[in-house]
Amino acid sequence: MAVYHALSGSAAEDLFIDLFSETFGAEKAGYLYSQYPFFDIYQNSRYADFLLENGGRKVAIEIDDETSHNKSLVSSNKFYDDLLKQNSMIYLGWDVYRWAVRQMQIQPEAVKDELRVFLGSQPRFREIEDYLPTQRGKTLDGAHLELKQHQREALDALQAMRDRHETIALLYHATGTGKTVTAVMDAKRCGGRTLFLAHTQELVNQAADTFRNLWPEVTVWYFAEYPAYQQAAPSAALLPSA
């Protein structure tokens, strides 16, 4: 069975993964998305220690150590910044739960009981749509990528459409079946500038990573409600819709 570790390398976050696994089963730890990226209300880049989806709701979990989150030990700016981070998570519609490292160390059974209360004794975890978690995957190489049959069929159908001089198509696949990979490979086949639109900044960021891995020869630009900024790799313009 796979063993999961926090992307941050934090022993405290690994301890939480252990408690989570003991509570719900080791196989359920795969639904914990470590260091999940998001943007706060001021469009600053942030990371939730963990994010998971349970019964259609996103749940953020933060692990606090006494030295970096205790109001009496940190600067006012750091304390206020932590509040902004949590408030932004709530603004996004996420449930937010926090545990202290010391609490997990000396009261592990209490933490597991609280997990059952907050998430349910029989939670309905599922993968987060269109997210490409680092801890579950490996680097994609566009030159040696082995596409699945449904992806190859989709790419062939899109090419046949173009050969018939058709100019618009709708491609739909089930959640988690690699729609973003298919889109990037189709754009790479065409070889021109690509505009990729998504309804959240998170999906744009995830698509950008896929472009970088599969089409590393060109450059990615972001266009959003705030000034555009450039990052290294693929030739695509990424624009979240309003």
PDB file of C-alpha atoms in Angstrom:
ATOM      1  CA  MET A   1       0.000   0.000   0.000  1.00  0.00           C
ATOM      2  CA  ALA A   2       1.240   3.482  -0.829  1.00  0.00           C
ATOM      3  CA  VAL A   3       2.782   5.536   1.973  1.00  0.00           C
ATOM      4  CA  TYR A   4       1.949   9.239   1.889  1.00  0.00           C
ATOM      5  CA  HIS A   5       4.100  12.093   3.128  1.00  0.00           C
ATOM      6  CA  ALA A   6       3.558  15.851   3.283  1.00  0.00           C
ATOM      7  CA  LEU A   7       5.063  17.752   0.346  1.00  0.00           C
ATOM      8  CA  SER A   8       6.536  20.289   2.773  1.00  0.00           C
ATOM      9  CA  GLY A   9       8.702  17.626   4.420  1.00  0.00           C
ATOM     10  CA  SER A  10       7.176  18.610   7.761  1.00  0.00           C
ATOM     11  CA  ALA A  11       7.283  15.918  10.451  1.00  0.00           C
ATOM     12  CA  ALA A  12       4.224  17.530  12.063  1.00  0.00           C
ATOM     13  CA  GLU A  13       2.204  17.227   8.845  1.00  0.00           C
ATOM     14  CA  ASP A  14       3.394  13.634   8.441  1.00  0.00           C
ATOM     15  CA  LEU A  15       2.102  12.985  11.959  1.00  0.00           C
ATOM     16  CA  PHE A  16      -1.297  14.330  10.920  1.00  0.00           C
ATOM     17  CA  ILE A  17      -1.311  12.006   7.889  1.00  0.00           C
ATOM     18  CA  ASP A  18      -0.623   9.104  10.272  1.00  0.00           C
ATOM     19  CA  LEU A  19      -3.525  10.073  12.553  1.00  0.00           C
ATOM     20  CA  PHE A  20      -5.814  10.578   9.555  1.00  0.00           C
ATOM     21  CA  SER A  21      -4.842   7.135   8.232  1.00  0.00           C
ATOM     22  CA  GLU A  22      -5.508   5.502  11.605  1.00  0.00           C
ATOM     23  CA  THR A  23      -8.912   7.189  11.731  1.00  0.00           C
ATOM     24  CA  PHE A  24     -10.238   6.479   8.242  1.00  0.00           C
ATOM     25  CA  GLY A  25      -7.878   3.871   6.801  1.00  0.00           C
ATOM     26  CA  ALA A  26      -4.480   4.193   5.155  1.00  0.00           C
ATOM     27  CA  GLU A  27      -5.990   4.151   1.657  1.00  0.00           C
ATOM     28  CA  LYS A  28      -7.983   7.309   2.449  1.00  0.00           C
ATOM     29  CA  ALA A  29      -4.798   9.330   3.004  1.00  0.00           C
ATOM     30  CA  GLY A  30      -4.554   9.532  -0.779  1.00  0.00           C
ATOM     31  CA  TYR A  31      -7.415  12.041  -0.713  1.00  0.00           C
ATOM     32  CA  LEU A  32      -5.354  14.516   1.319  1.00  0.00           C
ATOM     33  CA  TYR A  33      -3.877  17.131  -1.012  1.00  0.00           C
ATOM     34  CA  SER A  34      -0.725  18.427   0.641  1.00  0.00           C
ATOM     35  CA  GLN A  35       0.336  22.074   0.192  1.00  0.00           C
ATOM     36  CA  TYR A  36      -2.744  22.877  -1.866  1.00  0.00           C
ATOM     37  CA  PRO A  37      -2.267  26.213  -3.723  1.00  0.00           C
ATOM     38  CA  PHE A  38      -4.837  28.997  -3.622  1.00  0.00           C
ATOM     39  CA  PHE A  39      -5.044  32.794  -3.738  1.00  0.00           C
ATOM     40  CA  ASP A  40      -6.236  34.948  -0.866  1.00  0.00           C
ATOM     41  CA  ILE A  41      -8.644  37.855  -1.331  1.00  0.00           C
ATOM     42  CA  TYR A  42      -5.723  40.115  -2.319  1.00  0.00           C
ATOM     43  CA  GLN A  43      -4.534  37.569  -4.929  1.00  0.00           C
ATOM     44  CA  ASN A  44      -1.472  36.618  -2.896  1.00  0.00           C
ATOM     45  CA  SER A  45      -0.293  33.064  -3.482  1.00  0.00           C
ATOM     46  CA  ARG A  46      -0.998  30.778  -0.508  1.00  0.00           C
ATOM     47  CA  TYR A  47      -0.849  27.104   0.400  1.00  0.00           C
ATOM     48  CA  ALA A  48      -3.199  25.154   2.640  1.00  0.00           C
ATOM     49  CA  ASP A  49      -1.378  22.482   4.644  1.00  0.00           C
ATOM     50  CA  PHE A  50      -3.994  19.999   3.438  1.00  0.00           C
ATOM     51  CA  LEU A  51      -7.168  20.119   1.387  1.00  0.00           C
ATOM     52  CA  LEU A  52      -9.663  17.340   0.807  1.00  0.00           C
ATOM     53  CA  GLU A  53     -13.139  17.074  -0.636  1.00  0.00           C
ATOM     54  CA  ASN A  54     -15.797  15.404   1.483  1.00  0.00           C
ATOM     55  CA  GLY A  55     -19.375  15.062   0.317  1.00  0.00           C
ATOM     56  CA  GLY A  56     -18.984  17.861  -2.200  1.00  0.00           C
ATOM     57  CA  ARG A  57     -17.423  20.321   0.257  1.00  0.00           C
ATOM     58  CA  LYS A  58     -13.773  21.329   0.371  1.00  0.00           C
ATOM     59  CA  VAL A  59     -12.123  21.004   3.776  1.00  0.00           C
ATOM     60  CA  ALA A  60      -8.863  22.800   4.618  1.00  0.00           C
ATOM     61  CA  ILE A  61      -6.726  21.488   7.461  1.00  0.00           C
ATOM     62  CA  GLU A  62      -3.980  23.575   9.035  1.00  0.00           C
ATOM     63  CA  ILE A  63      -1.313  22.237  11.393  1.00  0.00           C
ATOM     64  CA  ASP A  64      -0.107  24.876  13.871  1.00  0.00           C
ATOM     65  CA  ASP A  65       3.088  24.768  15.855  1.00  0.00           C
ATOM     66  CA  GLU A  66       3.313  26.899  18.973  1.00  0.00           C
ATOM     67  CA  THR A  67       6.295  28.944  17.838  1.00  0.00           C
ATOM     68  CA  SER A  68       4.883  30.182  14.515  1.00  0.00           C
ATOM     69  CA  HIS A  69       1.189  30.600  15.391  1.00  0.00           C
ATOM     70  CA  ASN A  70       1.122  31.609  19.055  1.00  0.00           C
ATOM     71  CA  LYS A  71       0.039  35.253  19.285  1.00  0.00           C
ATOM     72  CA  SER A  72       2.379  35.907  22.215  1.00  0.00           C
ATOM     73  CA  LEU A  73       5.406  34.556  20.314  1.00  0.00           C
ATOM     74  CA  VAL A  74       4.994  35.939  16.800  1.00  0.00           C
ATOM     75  CA  SER A  75       4.882  39.451  15.392  1.00  0.00           C
ATOM     76  CA  SER A  76       1.569  41.217  14.985  1.00  0.00           C
ATOM     77  CA  ASN A  77       1.991  41.158  11.205  1.00  0.00           C
ATOM     78  CA  LYS A  78       2.470  37.365  11.192  1.00  0.00           C
ATOM     79  CA  PHE A  79      -0.558  36.874  13.433  1.00  0.00           C
ATOM     80  CA  TYR A  80      -2.731  39.111  11.256  1.00  0.00           C
ATOM     81  CA  ASP A  81      -1.452  37.375   8.118  1.00  0.00           C
ATOM     82  CA  ASP A  82      -2.517  34.009   9.543  1.00  0.00           C
ATOM     83  CA  LEU A  83      -5.985  35.432  10.159  1.00  0.00           C
ATOM     84  CA  LEU A  84      -6.155  36.722   6.576  1.00  0.00           C
ATOM     85  CA  LYS A  85      -5.188  33.294   5.278  1.00  0.00           C
ATOM     86  CA  GLN A  86      -7.909  31.571   7.294  1.00  0.00           C
ATOM     87  CA  ASN A  87     -10.530  34.190   6.445  1.00  0.00           C
ATOM     88  CA  SER A  88      -9.698  33.829   2.737  1.00  0.00           C
ATOM     89  CA  MET A  89     -10.193  30.066   2.973  1.00  0.00           C
ATOM     90  CA  ILE A  90     -13.605  30.618   4.530  1.00  0.00           C
ATOM     91  CA  TYR A  91     -14.412  33.203   1.848  1.00  0.00           C
ATOM     92  CA  LEU A  92     -13.699  30.511  -0.768  1.00  0.00           C
ATOM     93  CA  GLY A  93     -16.398  28.412   0.869  1.00  0.00           C
ATOM     94  CA  TRP A  94     -14.040  25.943   2.525  1.00  0.00           C
ATOM     95  CA  ASP A  95     -14.515  24.398   5.943  1.00  0.00           C
ATOM     96  CA  VAL A  96     -11.369  25.072   7.986  1.00  0.00           C
ATOM     97  CA  TYR A  97     -10.053  22.950  10.869  1.00  0.00           C
ATOM     98  CA  ARG A  98      -6.827  23.469  12.800  1.00  0.00           C
ATOM     99  CA  TRP A  99      -4.810  21.303  15.156  1.00  0.00           C
ATOM    100  CA  ALA A 100      -1.674  22.116  17.133  1.00  0.00           C
ATOM    101  CA  VAL A 101       1.407  19.913  16.858  1.00  0.00           C
ATOM    102  CA  ARG A 102       1.568  19.445  20.624  1.00  0.00           C
ATOM    103  CA  GLN A 103      -2.087  18.433  20.665  1.00  0.00           C
ATOM    104  CA  MET A 104      -1.448  15.708  18.098  1.00  0.00           C
ATOM    105  CA  GLN A 105       1.521  14.476  20.095  1.00  0.00           C
ATOM    106  CA  ILE A 106      -0.096  14.237  23.539  1.00  0.00           C
ATOM    107  CA  GLN A 107      -3.779  13.770  22.617  1.00  0.00           C
ATOM    108  CA  PRO A 108      -3.783  11.676  19.431  1.00  0.00           C
ATOM    109  CA  GLU A 109      -7.003   9.856  20.313  1.00  0.00           C
ATOM    110  CA  ALA A 110      -8.803  13.156  20.906  1.00  0.00           C
ATOM    111  CA  VAL A 111      -7.646  14.418  17.507  1.00  0.00           C
ATOM    112  CA  LYS A 112      -8.937  11.236  15.849  1.00  0.00           C
ATOM    113  CA  ASP A 113     -12.283  11.589  17.651  1.00  0.00           C
ATOM    114  CA  GLU A 114     -12.555  15.185  16.430  1.00  0.00           C
ATOM    115  CA  LEU A 115     -11.771  14.100  12.870  1.00  0.00           C
ATOM    116  CA  ARG A 116     -14.684  11.658  13.027  1.00  0.00           C
ATOM    117  CA  VAL A 117     -16.991  14.367  14.359  1.00  0.00           C
ATOM    118  CA  PHE A 118     -15.959  17.008  11.801  1.00  0.00           C
ATOM    119  CA  LEU A 119     -15.672  14.738   8.738  1.00  0.00           C
ATOM    120  CA  GLY A 120     -18.143  11.984   9.683  1.00  0.00           C
ATOM    121  CA  SER A 121     -17.653   8.377  10.711  1.00  0.00           C
ATOM    122  CA  GLN A 122     -18.262   7.340   7.097  1.00  0.00           C
ATOM    123  CA  PRO A 123     -16.966  10.298   5.066  1.00  0.00           C
ATOM    124  CA  ARG A 124     -17.409  10.526   1.311  1.00  0.00           C
ATOM    125  CA  PHE A 125     -13.949  11.562   0.186  1.00  0.00           C
ATOM    126  CA  ARG A 126     -13.267  12.058  -3.496  1.00  0.00           C
ATOM    127  CA  GLU A 127     -10.560  13.416  -5.719  1.00  0.00           C
ATOM    128  CA  ILE A 128     -10.612  17.132  -6.385  1.00  0.00           C
ATOM    129  CA  GLU A 129     -11.575  17.781 -10.008  1.00  0.00           C
ATOM    130  CA  ASP A 130      -8.779  18.726 -12.405  1.00  0.00           C
ATOM    131  CA  TYR A 131      -6.176  18.906  -9.655  1.00  0.00           C
ATOM    132  CA  LEU A 132      -2.765  17.347 -10.377  1.00  0.00           C
ATOM    133  CA  PRO A 133      -1.374  16.479  -6.925  1.00  0.00           C
ATOM    134  CA  THR A 134       2.383  16.123  -6.860  1.00  0.00           C
ATOM    135  CA  GLN A 135       2.359  13.317  -4.315  1.00  0.00           C
ATOM    136  CA  ARG A 136       0.203  11.120  -6.581  1.00  0.00           C
ATOM    137  CA  GLY A 137       1.903  11.573  -9.896  1.00  0.00           C
ATOM    138  CA  LYS A 138       5.182  11.819 -11.710  1.00  0.00           C
ATOM    139  CA  THR A 139       6.709  14.239 -14.155  1.00  0.00           C
ATOM    140  CA  LEU A 140       5.015  14.133 -17.545  1.00  0.00           C
ATOM    141  CA  ASP A 141       7.197  14.001 -20.627  1.00  0.00           C
ATOM    142  CA  GLY A 142       5.335  15.063 -23.750  1.00  0.00           C
ATOM    143  CA  ALA A 143       7.765  13.236 -26.007  1.00  0.00           C
ATOM    144  CA  HIS A 144       7.274   9.897 -24.254  1.00  0.00           C
ATOM    145  CA  LEU A 145       3.813  10.233 -22.749  1.00  0.00           C
ATOM    146  CA  GLU A 146       1.637   7.156 -23.167  1.00  0.00           C
ATOM    147  CA  LEU A 147      -1.888   8.426 -23.656  1.00  0.00           C
ATOM    148  CA  LYS A 148      -4.917   6.394 -22.637  1.00  0.00           C
ATOM    149  CA  GLN A 149      -7.196   5.057 -25.348  1.00  0.00           C
ATOM    150  CA  HIS A 150      -9.956   7.621 -24.763  1.00  0.00           C
ATOM    151  CA  GLN A 151      -7.386  10.426 -24.986  1.00  0.00           C
ATOM    152  CA  ARG A 152      -5.976   9.106 -28.272  1.00  0.00           C
ATOM    153  CA  GLU A 153      -9.494   8.766 -29.681  1.00  0.00           C
ATOM    154  CA  ALA A 154     -10.318  12.322 -28.643  1.00  0.00           C
ATOM    155  CA  LEU A 155      -7.181  13.699 -30.296  1.00  0.00           C
ATOM    156  CA  ASP A 156      -7.891  11.764 -33.487  1.00  0.00           C
ATOM    157  CA  ALA A 157     -11.485  13.027 -33.521  1.00  0.00           C
ATOM    158  CA  LEU A 158     -10.312  16.626 -33.106  1.00  0.00           C
ATOM    159  CA  GLN A 159      -7.861  16.239 -35.975  1.00  0.00           C
ATOM    160  CA  ALA A 160     -10.585  14.730 -38.186  1.00  0.00           C
ATOM    161  CA  MET A 161     -12.781  17.686 -37.333  1.00  0.00           C
ATOM    162  CA  ARG A 162     -10.098  20.108 -38.475  1.00  0.00           C
ATOM    163  CA  ASP A 163      -9.570  18.140 -41.662  1.00  0.00           C
ATOM    164  CA  ARG A 164     -13.272  18.765 -42.386  1.00  0.00           C
ATOM    165  CA  HIS A 165     -12.683  22.478 -41.750  1.00  0.00           C
ATOM    166  CA  GLU A 166     -14.929  22.477 -38.675  1.00  0.00           C
ATOM    167  CA  THR A 167     -14.039  25.211 -36.217  1.00  0.00           C
ATOM    168  CA  ILE A 168     -15.639  24.365 -32.882  1.00  0.00           C
ATOM    169  CA  ALA A 169     -15.961  21.220 -30.759  1.00  0.00           C
ATOM    170  CA  LEU A 170     -16.996  20.155 -27.268  1.00  0.00           C
ATOM    171  CA  LEU A 171     -14.890  17.494 -25.564  1.00  0.00           C
ATOM    172  CA  TYR A 172     -16.216  15.975 -22.362  1.00  0.00           C
ATOM    173  CA  HIS A 173     -14.780  13.216 -20.194  1.00  0.00           C
ATOM    174  CA  ALA A 174     -15.441  12.089 -16.623  1.00  0.00           C
ATOM    175  CA  THR A 175     -13.648  13.735 -13.705  1.00  0.00           C
ATOM    176  CA  GLY A 176     -10.032  12.645 -13.313  1.00  0.00           C
ATOM    177  CA  THR A 177      -9.647  11.134 -16.784  1.00  0.00           C
ATOM    178  CA  GLY A 178      -7.052  13.602 -18.060  1.00  0.00           C
ATOM    179  CA  LYS A 179      -8.981  16.303 -19.891  1.00  0.00           C
ATOM    180  CA  THR A 180      -6.239  18.868 -19.305  1.00  0.00           C
ATOM    181  CA  VAL A 181      -3.560  16.547 -20.691  1.00  0.00           C
ATOM    182  CA  THR A 182      -5.718  15.933 -23.761  1.00  0.00           C
ATOM    183  CA  ALA A 183      -6.202  19.681 -24.257  1.00  0.00           C
ATOM    184  CA  VAL A 184      -2.482  20.404 -23.949  1.00  0.00           C
ATOM    185  CA  MET A 185      -1.514  17.627 -26.350  1.00  0.00           C
ATOM    186  CA  ASP A 186      -4.068  18.899 -28.870  1.00  0.00           C
ATOM    187  CA  ALA A 187      -2.675  22.423 -28.574  1.00  0.00           C
ATOM    188  CA  LYS A 188       0.840  21.072 -29.036  1.00  0.00           C
ATOM    189  CA  ARG A 189      -0.235  19.228 -32.193  1.00  0.00           C
ATOM    190  CA  CYS A 190      -1.613  22.462 -33.623  1.00  0.00           C
ATOM    191  CA  GLY A 191       1.580  24.281 -32.680  1.00  0.00           C
ATOM    192  CA  GLY A 192       0.150  27.793 -32.457  1.00  0.00           C
ATOM    193  CA  ARG A 193      -0.667  30.184 -29.674  1.00  0.00           C
ATOM    194  CA  THR A 194      -3.266  28.770 -27.295  1.00  0.00           C
ATOM    195  CA  LEU A 195      -5.801  30.480 -25.078  1.00  0.00           C
ATOM    196  CA  PHE A 196      -6.776  28.281 -22.125  1.00  0.00           C
ATOM    197  CA  LEU A 197      -9.703  29.540 -20.050  1.00  0.00           C
ATOM    198  CA  ALA A 198     -10.799  28.319 -16.625  1.00  0.00           C
ATOM    199  CA  HIS A 199     -13.265  29.585 -14.054  1.00  0.00           C
ATOM    200  CA  THR A 200     -10.820  29.615 -11.098  1.00  0.00           C
ATOM    201  CA  GLN A 201      -7.224  30.715 -10.679  1.00  0.00           C
ATOM    202  CA  GLU A 202      -6.363  27.326  -9.188  1.00  0.00           C
ATOM    203  CA  LEU A 203      -7.380  25.503 -12.377  1.00  0.00           C
ATOM    204  CA  VAL A 204      -5.361  27.958 -14.431  1.00  0.00           C
ATOM    205  CA  ASN A 205      -2.288  27.274 -12.287  1.00  0.00           C
ATOM    206  CA  GLN A 206      -2.755  23.514 -12.599  1.00  0.00           C
ATOM    207  CA  ALA A 207      -3.159  23.782 -16.374  1.00  0.00           C
ATOM    208  CA  ALA A 208      -0.009  25.920 -16.555  1.00  0.00           C
ATOM    209  CA  ASP A 209       1.970  23.173 -14.817  1.00  0.00           C
ATOM    210  CA  THR A 210       0.660  20.655 -17.360  1.00  0.00           C
ATOM    211  CA  PHE A 211       1.650  22.952 -20.233  1.00  0.00           C
ATOM    212  CA  ARG A 212       5.146  23.278 -18.728  1.00  0.00           C
ATOM    213  CA  ASN A 213       5.618  19.537 -18.452  1.00  0.00           C
ATOM    214  CA  LEU A 214       4.192  18.548 -21.832  1.00  0.00           C
ATOM    215  CA  TRP A 215       5.275  21.505 -23.971  1.00  0.00           C
ATOM    216  CA  PRO A 216       8.426  22.939 -22.392  1.00  0.00           C
ATOM    217  CA  GLU A 217       9.756  24.684 -25.519  1.00  0.00           C
ATOM    218  CA  VAL A 218       7.551  27.756 -25.252  1.00  0.00           C
ATOM    219  CA  THR A 219       6.259  30.285 -22.720  1.00  0.00           C
ATOM    220  CA  VAL A 220       3.229  30.597 -20.466  1.00  0.00           C
ATOM    221  CA  TRP A 221       1.584  33.926 -19.729  1.00  0.00           C
ATOM    222  CA  TYR A 222      -1.201  34.541 -17.230  1.00  0.00           C
ATOM    223  CA  PHE A 223      -3.959  37.095 -17.770  1.00  0.00           C
ATOM    224  CA  ALA A 224      -6.327  37.759 -14.887  1.00  0.00           C
ATOM    225  CA  GLU A 225      -8.193  40.545 -13.129  1.00  0.00           C
ATOM    226  CA  TYR A 226      -4.860  41.809 -11.824  1.00  0.00           C
ATOM    227  CA  PRO A 227      -1.785  42.678 -13.978  1.00  0.00           C
ATOM    228  CA  ALA A 228      -0.410  39.842 -16.054  1.00  0.00           C
ATOM    229  CA  TYR A 229       2.820  38.249 -14.941  1.00  0.00           C
ATOM    230  CA  GLN A 230       5.138  35.878 -16.752  1.00  0.00           C
ATOM    231  CA  GLN A 231       6.395  32.463 -15.715  1.00  0.00           C
ATOM    232  CA  ALA A 232       8.762  30.070 -17.461  1.00  0.00           C
ATOM    233  CA  ALA A 233       7.571  27.601 -20.185  1.00  0.00           C
ATOM    234  CA  PRO A 234       4.757  26.691 -22.722  1.00  0.00           C
ATOM    235  CA  SER A 235       3.229  28.898 -25.353  1.00  0.00           C
ATOM    236  CA  ALA A 236      -0.237  29.462 -24.008  1.00  0.00           C
ATOM    237  CA  ALA A 237      -2.240  32.389 -22.772  1.00  0.00           C
ATOM    238  CA  LEU A 238      -4.158  31.456 -19.625  1.00  0.00           C
ATOM    239  CA  LEU A 239      -7.179  33.538 -18.696  1.00  0.00           C
ATOM    240  CA  PRO A 240      -9.668  32.754 -15.883  1.00  0.00           C
ATOM    241  CA  SER A 241     -13.153  33.768 -16.946  1.00  0.00           C
ATOM    242  CA  ALA A 242     -15.137  36.278 -14.920  1.00  0.00           C
TER     243      ALA A 242
END
